[in-house]
XYZ file of N, CA and C in Angstrom:
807
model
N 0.837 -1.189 0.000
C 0.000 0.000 0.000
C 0.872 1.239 0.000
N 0.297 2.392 -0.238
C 1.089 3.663 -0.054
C 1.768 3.822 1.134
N 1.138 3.931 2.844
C 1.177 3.705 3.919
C 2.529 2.865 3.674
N 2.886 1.408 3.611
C 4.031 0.658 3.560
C 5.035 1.405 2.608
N 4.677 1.562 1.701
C 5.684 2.199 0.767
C 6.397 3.667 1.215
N 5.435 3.987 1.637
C 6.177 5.776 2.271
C 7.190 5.481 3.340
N 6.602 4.490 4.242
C 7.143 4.182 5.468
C 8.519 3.373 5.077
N 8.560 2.533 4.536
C 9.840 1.731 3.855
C 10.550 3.114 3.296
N 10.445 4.000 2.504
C 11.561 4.592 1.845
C 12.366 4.123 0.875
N 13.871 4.350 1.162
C 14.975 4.295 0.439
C 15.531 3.133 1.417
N 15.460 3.033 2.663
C 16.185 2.609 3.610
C 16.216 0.564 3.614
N 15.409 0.364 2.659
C 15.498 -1.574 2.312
C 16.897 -1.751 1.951
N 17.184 -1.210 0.667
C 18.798 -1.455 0.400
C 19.905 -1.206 1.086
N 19.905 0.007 2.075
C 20.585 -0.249 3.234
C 20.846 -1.153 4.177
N 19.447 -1.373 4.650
C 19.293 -2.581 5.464
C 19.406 -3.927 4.799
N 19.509 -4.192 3.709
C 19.683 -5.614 3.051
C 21.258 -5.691 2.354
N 22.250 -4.467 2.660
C 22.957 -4.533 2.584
C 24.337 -4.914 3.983
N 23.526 -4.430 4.854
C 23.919 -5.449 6.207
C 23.493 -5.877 7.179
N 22.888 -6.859 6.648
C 21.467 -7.937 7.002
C 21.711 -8.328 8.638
N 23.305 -8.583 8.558
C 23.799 -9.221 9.542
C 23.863 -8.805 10.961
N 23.842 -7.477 10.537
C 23.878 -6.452 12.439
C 22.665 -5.672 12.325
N 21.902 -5.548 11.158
C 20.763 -4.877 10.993
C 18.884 -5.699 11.143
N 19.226 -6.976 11.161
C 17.913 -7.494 10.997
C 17.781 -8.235 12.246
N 17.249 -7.720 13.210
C 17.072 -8.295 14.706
C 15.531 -9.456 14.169
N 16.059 -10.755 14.671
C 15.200 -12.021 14.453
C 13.717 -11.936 15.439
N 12.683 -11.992 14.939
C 11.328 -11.371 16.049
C 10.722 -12.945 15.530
N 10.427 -13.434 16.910
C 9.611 -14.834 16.534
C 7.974 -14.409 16.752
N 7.557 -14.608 15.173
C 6.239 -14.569 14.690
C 5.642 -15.850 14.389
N 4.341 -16.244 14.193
C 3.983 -17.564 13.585
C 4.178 -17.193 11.960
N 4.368 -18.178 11.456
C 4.175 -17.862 9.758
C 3.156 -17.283 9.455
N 1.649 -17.163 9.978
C 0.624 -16.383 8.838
C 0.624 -15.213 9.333
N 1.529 -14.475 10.261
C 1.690 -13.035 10.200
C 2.715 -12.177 9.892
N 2.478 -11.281 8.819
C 3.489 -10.666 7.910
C 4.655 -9.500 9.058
N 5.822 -9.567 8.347
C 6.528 -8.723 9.319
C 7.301 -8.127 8.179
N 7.681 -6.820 8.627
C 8.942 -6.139 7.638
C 9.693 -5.016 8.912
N 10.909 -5.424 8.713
C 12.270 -4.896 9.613
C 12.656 -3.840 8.790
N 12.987 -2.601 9.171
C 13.981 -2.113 8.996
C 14.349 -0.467 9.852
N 15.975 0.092 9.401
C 16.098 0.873 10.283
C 16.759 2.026 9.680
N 17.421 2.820 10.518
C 17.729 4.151 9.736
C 19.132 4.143 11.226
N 19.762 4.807 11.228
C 21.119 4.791 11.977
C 20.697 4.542 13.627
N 19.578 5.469 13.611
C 19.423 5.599 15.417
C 18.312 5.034 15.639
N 17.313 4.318 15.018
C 15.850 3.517 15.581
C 16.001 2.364 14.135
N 15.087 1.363 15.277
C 14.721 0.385 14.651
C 13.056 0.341 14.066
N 12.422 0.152 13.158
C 11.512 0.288 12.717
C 10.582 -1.411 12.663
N 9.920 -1.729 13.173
C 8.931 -3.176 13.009
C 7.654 -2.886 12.567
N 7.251 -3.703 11.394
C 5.871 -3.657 10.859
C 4.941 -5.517 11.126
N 4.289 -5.374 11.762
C 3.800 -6.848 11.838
C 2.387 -6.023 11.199
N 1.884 -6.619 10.522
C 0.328 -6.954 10.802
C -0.398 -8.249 10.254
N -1.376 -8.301 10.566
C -2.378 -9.371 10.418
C -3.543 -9.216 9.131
N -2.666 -10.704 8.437
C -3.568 -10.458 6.692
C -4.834 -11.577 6.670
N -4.685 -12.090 7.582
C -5.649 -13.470 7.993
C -7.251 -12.530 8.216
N -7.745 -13.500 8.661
C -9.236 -13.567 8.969
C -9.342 -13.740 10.627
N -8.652 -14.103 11.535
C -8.668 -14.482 12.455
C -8.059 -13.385 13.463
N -8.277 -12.470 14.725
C -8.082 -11.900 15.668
C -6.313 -12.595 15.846
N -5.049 -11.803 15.863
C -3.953 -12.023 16.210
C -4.028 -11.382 17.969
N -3.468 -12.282 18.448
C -3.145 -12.260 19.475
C -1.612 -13.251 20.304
N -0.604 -11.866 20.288
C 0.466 -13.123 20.719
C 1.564 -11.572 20.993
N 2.611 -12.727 21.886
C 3.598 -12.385 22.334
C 4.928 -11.976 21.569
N 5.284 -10.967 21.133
C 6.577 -10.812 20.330
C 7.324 -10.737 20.980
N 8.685 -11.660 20.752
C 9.890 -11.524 21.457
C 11.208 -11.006 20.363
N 11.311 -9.858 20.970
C 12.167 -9.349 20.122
C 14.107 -9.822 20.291
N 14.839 -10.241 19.220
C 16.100 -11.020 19.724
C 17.167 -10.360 18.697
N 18.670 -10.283 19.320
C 19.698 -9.674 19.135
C 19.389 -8.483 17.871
N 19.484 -7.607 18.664
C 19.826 -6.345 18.541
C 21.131 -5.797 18.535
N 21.139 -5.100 17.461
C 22.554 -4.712 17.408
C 23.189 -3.840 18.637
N 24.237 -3.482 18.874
C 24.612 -3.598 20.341
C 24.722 -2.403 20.606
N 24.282 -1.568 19.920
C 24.068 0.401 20.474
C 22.767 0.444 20.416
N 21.517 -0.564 20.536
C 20.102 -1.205 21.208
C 20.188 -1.365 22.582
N 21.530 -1.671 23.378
C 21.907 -2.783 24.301
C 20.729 -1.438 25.315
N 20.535 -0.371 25.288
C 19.540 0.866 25.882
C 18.791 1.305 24.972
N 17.166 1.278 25.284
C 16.571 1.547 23.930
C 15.294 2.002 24.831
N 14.556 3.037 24.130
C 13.028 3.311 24.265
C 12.140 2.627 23.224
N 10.750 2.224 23.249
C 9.947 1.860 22.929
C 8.460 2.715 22.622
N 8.053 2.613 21.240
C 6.900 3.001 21.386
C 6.147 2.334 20.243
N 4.741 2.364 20.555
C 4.043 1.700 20.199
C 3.178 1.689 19.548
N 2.378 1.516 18.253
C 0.996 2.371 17.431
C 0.623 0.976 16.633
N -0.717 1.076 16.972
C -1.637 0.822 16.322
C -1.986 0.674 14.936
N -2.568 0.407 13.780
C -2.760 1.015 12.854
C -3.835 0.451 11.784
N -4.687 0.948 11.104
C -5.722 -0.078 9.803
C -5.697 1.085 8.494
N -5.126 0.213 7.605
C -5.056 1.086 6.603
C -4.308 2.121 6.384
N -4.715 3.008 5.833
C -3.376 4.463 6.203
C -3.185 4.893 7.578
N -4.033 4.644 8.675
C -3.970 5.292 9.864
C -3.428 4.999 10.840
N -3.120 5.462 11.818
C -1.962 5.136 12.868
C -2.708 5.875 14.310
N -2.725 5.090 15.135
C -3.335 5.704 16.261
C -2.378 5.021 17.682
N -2.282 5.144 18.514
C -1.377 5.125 19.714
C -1.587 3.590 19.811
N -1.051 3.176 20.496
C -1.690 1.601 21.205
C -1.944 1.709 22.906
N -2.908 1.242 23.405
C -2.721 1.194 24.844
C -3.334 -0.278 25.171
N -2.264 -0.708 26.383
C -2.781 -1.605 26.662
C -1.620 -3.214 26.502
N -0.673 -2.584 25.638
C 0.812 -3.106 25.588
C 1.483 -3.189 26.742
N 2.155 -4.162 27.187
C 3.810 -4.160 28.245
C 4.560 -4.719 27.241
N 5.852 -4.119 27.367
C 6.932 -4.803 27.025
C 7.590 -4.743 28.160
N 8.164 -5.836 28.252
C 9.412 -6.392 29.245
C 10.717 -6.146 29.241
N 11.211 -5.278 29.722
C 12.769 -4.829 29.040
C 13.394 -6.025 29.261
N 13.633 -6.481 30.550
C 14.362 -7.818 31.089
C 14.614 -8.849 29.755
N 13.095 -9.155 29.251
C 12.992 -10.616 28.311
C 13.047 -9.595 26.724
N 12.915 -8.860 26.668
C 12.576 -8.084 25.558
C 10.861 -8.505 24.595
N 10.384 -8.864 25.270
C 8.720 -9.183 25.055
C 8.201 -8.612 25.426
N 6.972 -7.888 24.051
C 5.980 -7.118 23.730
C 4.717 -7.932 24.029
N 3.816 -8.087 24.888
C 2.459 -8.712 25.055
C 1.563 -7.408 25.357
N 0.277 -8.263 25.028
C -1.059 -7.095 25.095
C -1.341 -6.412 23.936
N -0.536 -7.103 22.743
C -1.254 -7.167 21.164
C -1.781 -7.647 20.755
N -3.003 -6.862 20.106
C -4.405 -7.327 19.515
C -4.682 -6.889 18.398
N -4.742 -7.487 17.042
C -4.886 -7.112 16.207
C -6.327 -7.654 15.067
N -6.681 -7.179 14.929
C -8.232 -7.813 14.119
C -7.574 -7.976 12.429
N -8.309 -8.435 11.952
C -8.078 -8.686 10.258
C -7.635 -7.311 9.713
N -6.608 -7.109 8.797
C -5.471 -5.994 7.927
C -5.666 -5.194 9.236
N -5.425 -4.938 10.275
C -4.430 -3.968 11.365
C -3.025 -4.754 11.320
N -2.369 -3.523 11.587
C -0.990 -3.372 11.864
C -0.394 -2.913 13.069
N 0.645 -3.129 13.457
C 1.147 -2.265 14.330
C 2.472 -2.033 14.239
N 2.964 -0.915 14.547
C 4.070 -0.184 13.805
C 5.118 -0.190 15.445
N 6.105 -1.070 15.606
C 6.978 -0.892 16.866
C 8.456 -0.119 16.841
N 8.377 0.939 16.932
C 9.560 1.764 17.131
C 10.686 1.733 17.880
N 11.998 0.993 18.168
C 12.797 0.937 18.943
C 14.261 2.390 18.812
N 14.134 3.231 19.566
C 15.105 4.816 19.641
C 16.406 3.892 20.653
N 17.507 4.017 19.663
C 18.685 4.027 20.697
C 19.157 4.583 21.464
N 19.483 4.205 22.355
C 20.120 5.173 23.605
C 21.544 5.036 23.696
N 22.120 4.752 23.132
C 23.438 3.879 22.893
C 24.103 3.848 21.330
N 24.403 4.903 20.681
C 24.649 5.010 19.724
C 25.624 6.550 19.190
N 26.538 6.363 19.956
C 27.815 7.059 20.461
C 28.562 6.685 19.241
N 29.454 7.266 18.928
C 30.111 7.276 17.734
C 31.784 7.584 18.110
N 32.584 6.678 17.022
C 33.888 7.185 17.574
C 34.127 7.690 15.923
N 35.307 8.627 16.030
C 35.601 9.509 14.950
C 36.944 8.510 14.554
N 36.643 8.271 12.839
C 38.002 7.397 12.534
C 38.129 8.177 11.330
N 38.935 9.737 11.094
C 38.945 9.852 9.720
C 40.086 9.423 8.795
N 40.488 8.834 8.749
C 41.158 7.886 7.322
C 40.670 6.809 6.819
N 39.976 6.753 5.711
C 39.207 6.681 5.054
C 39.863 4.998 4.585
N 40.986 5.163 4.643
C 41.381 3.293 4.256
C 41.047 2.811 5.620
N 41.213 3.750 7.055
C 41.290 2.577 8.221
C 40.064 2.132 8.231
N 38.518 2.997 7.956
C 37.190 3.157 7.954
C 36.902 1.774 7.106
N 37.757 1.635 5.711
C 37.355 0.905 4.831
C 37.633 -0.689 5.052
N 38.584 -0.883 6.126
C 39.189 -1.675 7.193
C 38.428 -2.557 7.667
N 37.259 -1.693 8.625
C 36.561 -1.712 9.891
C 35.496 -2.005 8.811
N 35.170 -1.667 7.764
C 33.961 -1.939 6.977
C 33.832 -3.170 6.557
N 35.257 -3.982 6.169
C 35.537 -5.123 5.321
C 35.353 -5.971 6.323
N 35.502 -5.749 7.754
C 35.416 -6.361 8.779
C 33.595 -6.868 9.474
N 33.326 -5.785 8.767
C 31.795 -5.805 9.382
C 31.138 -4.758 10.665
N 32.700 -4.135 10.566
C 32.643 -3.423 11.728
C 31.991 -1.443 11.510
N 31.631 -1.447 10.764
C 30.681 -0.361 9.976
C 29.539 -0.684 8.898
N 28.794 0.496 8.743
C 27.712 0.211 7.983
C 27.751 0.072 6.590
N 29.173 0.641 6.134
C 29.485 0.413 4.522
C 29.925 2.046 3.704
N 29.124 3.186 4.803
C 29.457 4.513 4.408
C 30.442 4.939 4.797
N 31.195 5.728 4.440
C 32.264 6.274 4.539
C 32.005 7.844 4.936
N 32.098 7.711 6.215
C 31.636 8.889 6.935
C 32.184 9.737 8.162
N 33.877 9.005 8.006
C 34.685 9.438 9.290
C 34.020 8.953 10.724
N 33.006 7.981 10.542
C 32.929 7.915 11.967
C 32.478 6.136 11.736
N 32.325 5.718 13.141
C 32.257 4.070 13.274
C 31.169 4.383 14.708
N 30.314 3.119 14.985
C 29.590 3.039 16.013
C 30.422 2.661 16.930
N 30.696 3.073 18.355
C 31.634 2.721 19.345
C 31.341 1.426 19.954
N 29.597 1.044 19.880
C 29.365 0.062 20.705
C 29.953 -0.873 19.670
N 30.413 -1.158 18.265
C 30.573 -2.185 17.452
C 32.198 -2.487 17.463
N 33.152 -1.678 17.933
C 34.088 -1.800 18.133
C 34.879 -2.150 19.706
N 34.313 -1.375 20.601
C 34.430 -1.928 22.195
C 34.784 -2.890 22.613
N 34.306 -3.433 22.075
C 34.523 -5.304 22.216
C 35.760 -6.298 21.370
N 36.338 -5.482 20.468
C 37.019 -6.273 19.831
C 38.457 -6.263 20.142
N 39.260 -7.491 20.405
C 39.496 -7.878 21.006
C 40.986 -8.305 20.018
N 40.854 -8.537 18.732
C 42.031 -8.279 17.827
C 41.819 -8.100 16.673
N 43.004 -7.065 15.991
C 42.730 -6.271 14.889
C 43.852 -6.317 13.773
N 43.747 -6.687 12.652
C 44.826 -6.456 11.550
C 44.434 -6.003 10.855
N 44.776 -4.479 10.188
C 44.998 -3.564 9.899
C 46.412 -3.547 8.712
N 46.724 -4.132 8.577
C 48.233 -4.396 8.242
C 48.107 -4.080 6.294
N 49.218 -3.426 5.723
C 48.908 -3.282 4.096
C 47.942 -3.000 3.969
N 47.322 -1.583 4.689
C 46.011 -1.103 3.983
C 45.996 0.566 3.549
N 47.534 1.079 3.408
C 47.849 1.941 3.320
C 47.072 3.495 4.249
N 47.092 3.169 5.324
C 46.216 4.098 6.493
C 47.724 4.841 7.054
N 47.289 6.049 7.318
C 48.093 7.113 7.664
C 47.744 7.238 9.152
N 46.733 6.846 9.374
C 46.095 7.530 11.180
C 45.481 7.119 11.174
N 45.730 6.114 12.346
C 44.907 5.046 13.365
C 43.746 6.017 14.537
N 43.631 7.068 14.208
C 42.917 7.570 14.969
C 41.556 7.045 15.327
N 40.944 6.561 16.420
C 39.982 5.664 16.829
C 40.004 4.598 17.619
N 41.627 3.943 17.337
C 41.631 2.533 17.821
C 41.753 3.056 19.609
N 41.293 4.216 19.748
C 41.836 4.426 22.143
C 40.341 3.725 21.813
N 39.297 3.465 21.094
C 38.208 3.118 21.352
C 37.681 1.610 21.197
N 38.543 1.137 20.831
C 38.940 -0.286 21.109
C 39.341 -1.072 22.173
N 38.246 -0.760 23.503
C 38.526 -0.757 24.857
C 39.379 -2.246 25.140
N 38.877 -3.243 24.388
C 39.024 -4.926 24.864
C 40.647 -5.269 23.379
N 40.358 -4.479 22.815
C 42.016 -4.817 21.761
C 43.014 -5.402 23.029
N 43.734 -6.624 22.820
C 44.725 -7.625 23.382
C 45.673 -7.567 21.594
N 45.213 -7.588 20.848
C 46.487 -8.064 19.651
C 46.388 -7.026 18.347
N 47.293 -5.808 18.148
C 47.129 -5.165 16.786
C 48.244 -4.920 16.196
N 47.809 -5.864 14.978
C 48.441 -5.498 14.030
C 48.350 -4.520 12.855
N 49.223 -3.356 12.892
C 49.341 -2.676 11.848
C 50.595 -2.418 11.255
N 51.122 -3.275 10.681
C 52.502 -3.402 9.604
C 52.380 -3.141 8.412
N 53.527 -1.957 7.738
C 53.270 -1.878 6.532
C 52.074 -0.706 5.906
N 52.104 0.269 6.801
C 51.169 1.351 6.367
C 51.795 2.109 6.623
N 51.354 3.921 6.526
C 51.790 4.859 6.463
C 51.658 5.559 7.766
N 51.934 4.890 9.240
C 51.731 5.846 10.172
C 52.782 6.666 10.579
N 52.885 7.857 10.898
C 53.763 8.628 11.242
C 53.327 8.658 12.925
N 52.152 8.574 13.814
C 52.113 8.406 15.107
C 51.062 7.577 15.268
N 50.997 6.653 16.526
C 50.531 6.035 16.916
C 50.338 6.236 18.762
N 49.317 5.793 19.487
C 48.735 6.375 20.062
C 48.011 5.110 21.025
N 48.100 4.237 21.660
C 47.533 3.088 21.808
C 47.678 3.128 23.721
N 48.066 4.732 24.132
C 47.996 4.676 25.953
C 46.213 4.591 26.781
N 45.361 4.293 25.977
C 44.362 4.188 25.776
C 43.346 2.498 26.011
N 44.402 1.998 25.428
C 44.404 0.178 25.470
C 44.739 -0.319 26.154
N 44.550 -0.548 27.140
C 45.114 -0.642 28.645
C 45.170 -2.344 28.651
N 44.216 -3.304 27.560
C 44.833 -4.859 27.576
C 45.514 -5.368 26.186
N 46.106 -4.157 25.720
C 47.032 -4.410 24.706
C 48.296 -5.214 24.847
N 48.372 -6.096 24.630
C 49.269 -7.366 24.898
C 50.650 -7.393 23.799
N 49.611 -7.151 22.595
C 50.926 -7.422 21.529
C 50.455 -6.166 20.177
N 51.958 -5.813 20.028
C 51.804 -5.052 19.050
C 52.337 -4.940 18.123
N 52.315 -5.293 16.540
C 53.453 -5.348 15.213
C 52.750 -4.468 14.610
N 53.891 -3.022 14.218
C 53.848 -1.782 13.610
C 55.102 -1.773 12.661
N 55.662 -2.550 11.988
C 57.118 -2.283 11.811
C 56.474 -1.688 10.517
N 57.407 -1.103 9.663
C 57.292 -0.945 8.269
C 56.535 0.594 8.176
N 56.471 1.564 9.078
C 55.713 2.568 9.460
C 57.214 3.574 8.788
N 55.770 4.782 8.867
C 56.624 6.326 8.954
C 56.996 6.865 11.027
N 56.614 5.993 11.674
C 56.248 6.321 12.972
C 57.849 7.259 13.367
N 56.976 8.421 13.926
C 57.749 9.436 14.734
C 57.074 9.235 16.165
N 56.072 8.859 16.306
C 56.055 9.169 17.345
C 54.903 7.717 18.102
N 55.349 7.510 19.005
C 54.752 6.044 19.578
C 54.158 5.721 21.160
N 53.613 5.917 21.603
C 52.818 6.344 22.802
C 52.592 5.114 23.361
N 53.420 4.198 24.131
C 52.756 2.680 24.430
C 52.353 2.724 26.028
N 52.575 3.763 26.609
C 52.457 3.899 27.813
C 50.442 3.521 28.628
N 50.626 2.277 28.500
C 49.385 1.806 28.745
C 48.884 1.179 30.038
N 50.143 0.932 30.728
C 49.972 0.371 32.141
C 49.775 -1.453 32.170
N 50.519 -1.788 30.345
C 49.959 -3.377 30.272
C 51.557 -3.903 29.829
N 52.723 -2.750 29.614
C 53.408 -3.447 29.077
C 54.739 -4.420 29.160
N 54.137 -4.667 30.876
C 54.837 -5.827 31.195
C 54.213 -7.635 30.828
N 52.751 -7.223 29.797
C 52.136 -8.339 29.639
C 52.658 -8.817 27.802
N 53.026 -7.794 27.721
C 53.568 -7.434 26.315
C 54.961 -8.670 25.887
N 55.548 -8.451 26.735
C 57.036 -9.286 26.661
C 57.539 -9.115 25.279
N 57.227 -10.390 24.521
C 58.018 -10.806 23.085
C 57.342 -10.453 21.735
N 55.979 -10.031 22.186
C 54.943 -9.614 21.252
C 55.073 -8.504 21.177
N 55.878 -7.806 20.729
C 56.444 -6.182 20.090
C 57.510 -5.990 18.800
N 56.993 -5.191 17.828
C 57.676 -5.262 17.137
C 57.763 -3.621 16.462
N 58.412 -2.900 16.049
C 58.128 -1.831 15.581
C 59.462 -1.749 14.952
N 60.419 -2.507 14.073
C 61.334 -2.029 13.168
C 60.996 -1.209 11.835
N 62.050 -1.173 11.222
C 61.919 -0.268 10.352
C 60.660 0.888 9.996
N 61.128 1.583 11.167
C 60.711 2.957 11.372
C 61.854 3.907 11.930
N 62.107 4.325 10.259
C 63.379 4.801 10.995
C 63.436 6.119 11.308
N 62.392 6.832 11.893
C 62.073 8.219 12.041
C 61.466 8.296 13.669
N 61.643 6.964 13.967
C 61.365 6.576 16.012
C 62.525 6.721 16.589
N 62.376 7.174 17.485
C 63.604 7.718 18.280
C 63.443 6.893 19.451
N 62.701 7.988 20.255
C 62.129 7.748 21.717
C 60.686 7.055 21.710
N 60.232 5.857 22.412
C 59.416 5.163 22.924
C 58.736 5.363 23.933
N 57.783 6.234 23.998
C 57.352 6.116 25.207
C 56.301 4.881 26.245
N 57.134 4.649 27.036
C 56.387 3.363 27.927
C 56.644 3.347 29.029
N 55.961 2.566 29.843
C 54.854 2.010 31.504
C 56.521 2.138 32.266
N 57.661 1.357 31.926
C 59.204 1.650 32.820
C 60.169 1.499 31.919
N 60.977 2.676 31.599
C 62.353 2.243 31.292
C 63.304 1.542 31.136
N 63.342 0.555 32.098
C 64.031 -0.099 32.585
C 64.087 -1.748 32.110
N 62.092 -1.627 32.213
C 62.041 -2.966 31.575
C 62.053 -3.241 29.859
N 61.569 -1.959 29.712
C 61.153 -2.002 28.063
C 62.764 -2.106 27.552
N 63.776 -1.388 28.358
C 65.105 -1.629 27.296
C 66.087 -2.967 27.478
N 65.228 -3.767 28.807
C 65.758 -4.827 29.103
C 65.223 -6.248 28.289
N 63.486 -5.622 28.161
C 63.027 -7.150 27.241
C 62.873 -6.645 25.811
N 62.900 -5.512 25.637
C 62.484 -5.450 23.999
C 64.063 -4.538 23.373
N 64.425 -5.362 22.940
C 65.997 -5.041 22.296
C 66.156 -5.364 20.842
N 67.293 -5.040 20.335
C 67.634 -5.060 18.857
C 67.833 -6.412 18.581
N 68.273 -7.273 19.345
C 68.872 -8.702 19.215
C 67.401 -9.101 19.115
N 66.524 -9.048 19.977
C 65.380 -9.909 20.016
C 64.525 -9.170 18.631
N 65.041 -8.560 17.930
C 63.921 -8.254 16.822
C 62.892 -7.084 17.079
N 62.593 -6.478 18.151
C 61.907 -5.373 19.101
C 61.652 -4.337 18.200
N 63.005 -4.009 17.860
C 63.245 -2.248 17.839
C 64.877 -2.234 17.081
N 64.901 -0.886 16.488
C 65.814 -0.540 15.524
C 67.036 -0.141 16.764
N 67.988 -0.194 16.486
C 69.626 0.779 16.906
C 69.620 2.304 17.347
N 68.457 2.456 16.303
C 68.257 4.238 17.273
C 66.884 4.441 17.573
N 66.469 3.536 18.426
C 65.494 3.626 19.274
C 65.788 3.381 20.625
N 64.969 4.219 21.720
C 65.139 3.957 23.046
C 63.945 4.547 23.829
N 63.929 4.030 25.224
C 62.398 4.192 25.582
C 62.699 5.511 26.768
N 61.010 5.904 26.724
C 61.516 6.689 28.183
C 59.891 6.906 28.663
N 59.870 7.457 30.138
C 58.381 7.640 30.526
C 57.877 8.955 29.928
N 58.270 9.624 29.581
C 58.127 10.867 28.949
C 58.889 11.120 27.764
N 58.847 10.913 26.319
C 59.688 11.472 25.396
C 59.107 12.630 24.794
N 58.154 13.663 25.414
C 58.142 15.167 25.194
C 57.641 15.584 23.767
N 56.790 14.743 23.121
C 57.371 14.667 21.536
C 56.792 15.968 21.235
N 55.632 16.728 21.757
C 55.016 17.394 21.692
C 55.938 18.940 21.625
N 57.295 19.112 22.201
C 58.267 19.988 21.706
C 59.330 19.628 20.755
N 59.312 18.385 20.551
C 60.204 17.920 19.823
C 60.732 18.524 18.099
C-alpha cells in the first residue's frame, strides 16, 4: 500500500545490505506478515495481520545490534493508512517481550525501537574506515565515523597493508589484546588508551612518534615489534628499565636508534 511504501523509503537497500547487524530475528507464527527495517538511530517493526482471524500473541524481540543494548519503545496501532497510539501493551525490558497485542483482520502495528546507545567514535582515514567496513565493523558509508558500541569489544585487529596514515579511533577499542598494523603509512601512533594491549606489530611505518604507555606493558614481553621505522627515536612506555631490558635489537623489538623513556616530550620535539 502507499502507507508501507512511504514508510519503507529508500532505507530496504541499506538494510539488506547489512542484514547481519541490521535485521534483529522477532519470533512470529508464519501467517503473520513482518517487515524490519532501520535508519542509523531507531529500529523500525511492521507486523500486521492479513488473515481472517483476531492475532493475538507475544513478540519476542532477539539480538539487537549492540548500540540497542539501551533503547526506548513506542508503540501504534494502525488499519489502513492510519496510525493511532496503542494502549494496553507491556513490554518487558528484562525478556525483551511485547504482550497485550491485539490485532483484528489488515491492522498493523508499527513498533519503534530509539537508541540510547549510539555514540560514535571519529576514525577519519578513510582506508582505516574501509578496514573496519571489510570487517563488518561499519555500515558500509564512509563517513569518518564508526559506532563505538561495534568496536568496544574487539578484542584483535589487523589492519596491516592497507595503506592508512592515522589510526585515529583505535583508544576506542577498549578490549584490543592483539594489533596489528605493519606496513602502512603511520607517522604516530597512540595506543595509551588500550590498557589490555598485549601485543603489538607496527614495523614498516613512517612512525615518529609512539605512545605505548598503557599500564599493560609488562604483559607485552616478546609480542612487540616496531622495526623499520626509521624516524622513532624515543618510545614512550609504563618503565624504562624494563622495556630496554626485554624489547631489544637482538630480540627483533626495535631498531639501533630507538630507546624508551616515561616521557619522550614529543610534543616539543
Amino acid at each position: 500500500s502507499t502507507f508501507y511504501d512511504s514508510l519503507i523509503g529508500d532505507v530496504a537497500g541499506w538494510l539488506n545490505s547489512t542484514p547481519e547487524i541490521r535485521r534483529p530475528i522477532i519470533n512470529l507464527p508464519d501467517s503473520i506478515k513482518a517487515m524490519v527495517f532501520s535508519n542509523e538511530e531507531k529500529l523500525n517493526m511492521v507486523i500486521w495481520n492479513n488473515g481472517n482471524n483476531t492475532f493475538t500473541y507475544d513478540v519476542e524481540i532477539l539480538n539487537l545490534p549492540p548500540f540497542f543494548s539501551s533503547f526506548s519503545l513506542n508503540v501504534e496501532i494502525g488499519y489502513n493508512d492510519t496510525l493511532i497510539n496503542a494502549n494496553g501493551y507491556n513490554f518487558d525490558y528484562a525478556t525483551k517481550t511485547l504482550s497485550g497485542i491485539n490485532l483484528s483482520s489488515d491492522e498493523f502495528v508499527l513498533i519503534t525501537i530509539n537508541a540510547n546507545n549510539f555514540q560514535k567514535t571519529y576514525v577519519p582515514d578513510d582506508n582505516f574506515e574501509l578496514a573496519l567496513i571489510s570487517y563488518g565493523l561499519d555500515n558500509g558509508a564512509l563517513d569518518d565515523s564508526v559506532y563505538t558500541a561495534y568496536i568496544s569489544n574487539i578484542d584483535s585487529l589487523d589492519v596491516s597493508n592497507e595503506n592508512i596514515f592515522d589510526l585515529t579511533g583505535i583508544e576506542d577499542f577498549l578490549d584490543l589484546s592483539y594489533l596489528q598494523c605493519a606496513n602502512n603509512q603511520l607517522k604516530l601512533l597512540d595506543v595509551n588508551q588500550n590498557t589490555n594491549l598485549s601485543a603489538l606489530y607496527c614495523q614498516n611505518n613512517n612512525l615518529g612518534c609512539l605512545y605505548l604507555k598503557n599500564g599493560n606493558n609488562y604483559n607485552m614481553s616478546s609480542n612487540f615489534n616496531v622495526t623499520g621505522n626509521v624516524n622513532l627515536g624515543c618510545i614512550e612506555v609504563d618503565d624504562t628499565l624494563w622495556s630496554t631490558s626485554n624489547w631489544t635489537v637482538l630480540g627483533g623489538n626495535i631498531n639501533s636508534s630507538m630507546f624508551f623513556s616515561n616521557d619522550c616530550n614529543y610534543s616539543s620535539s
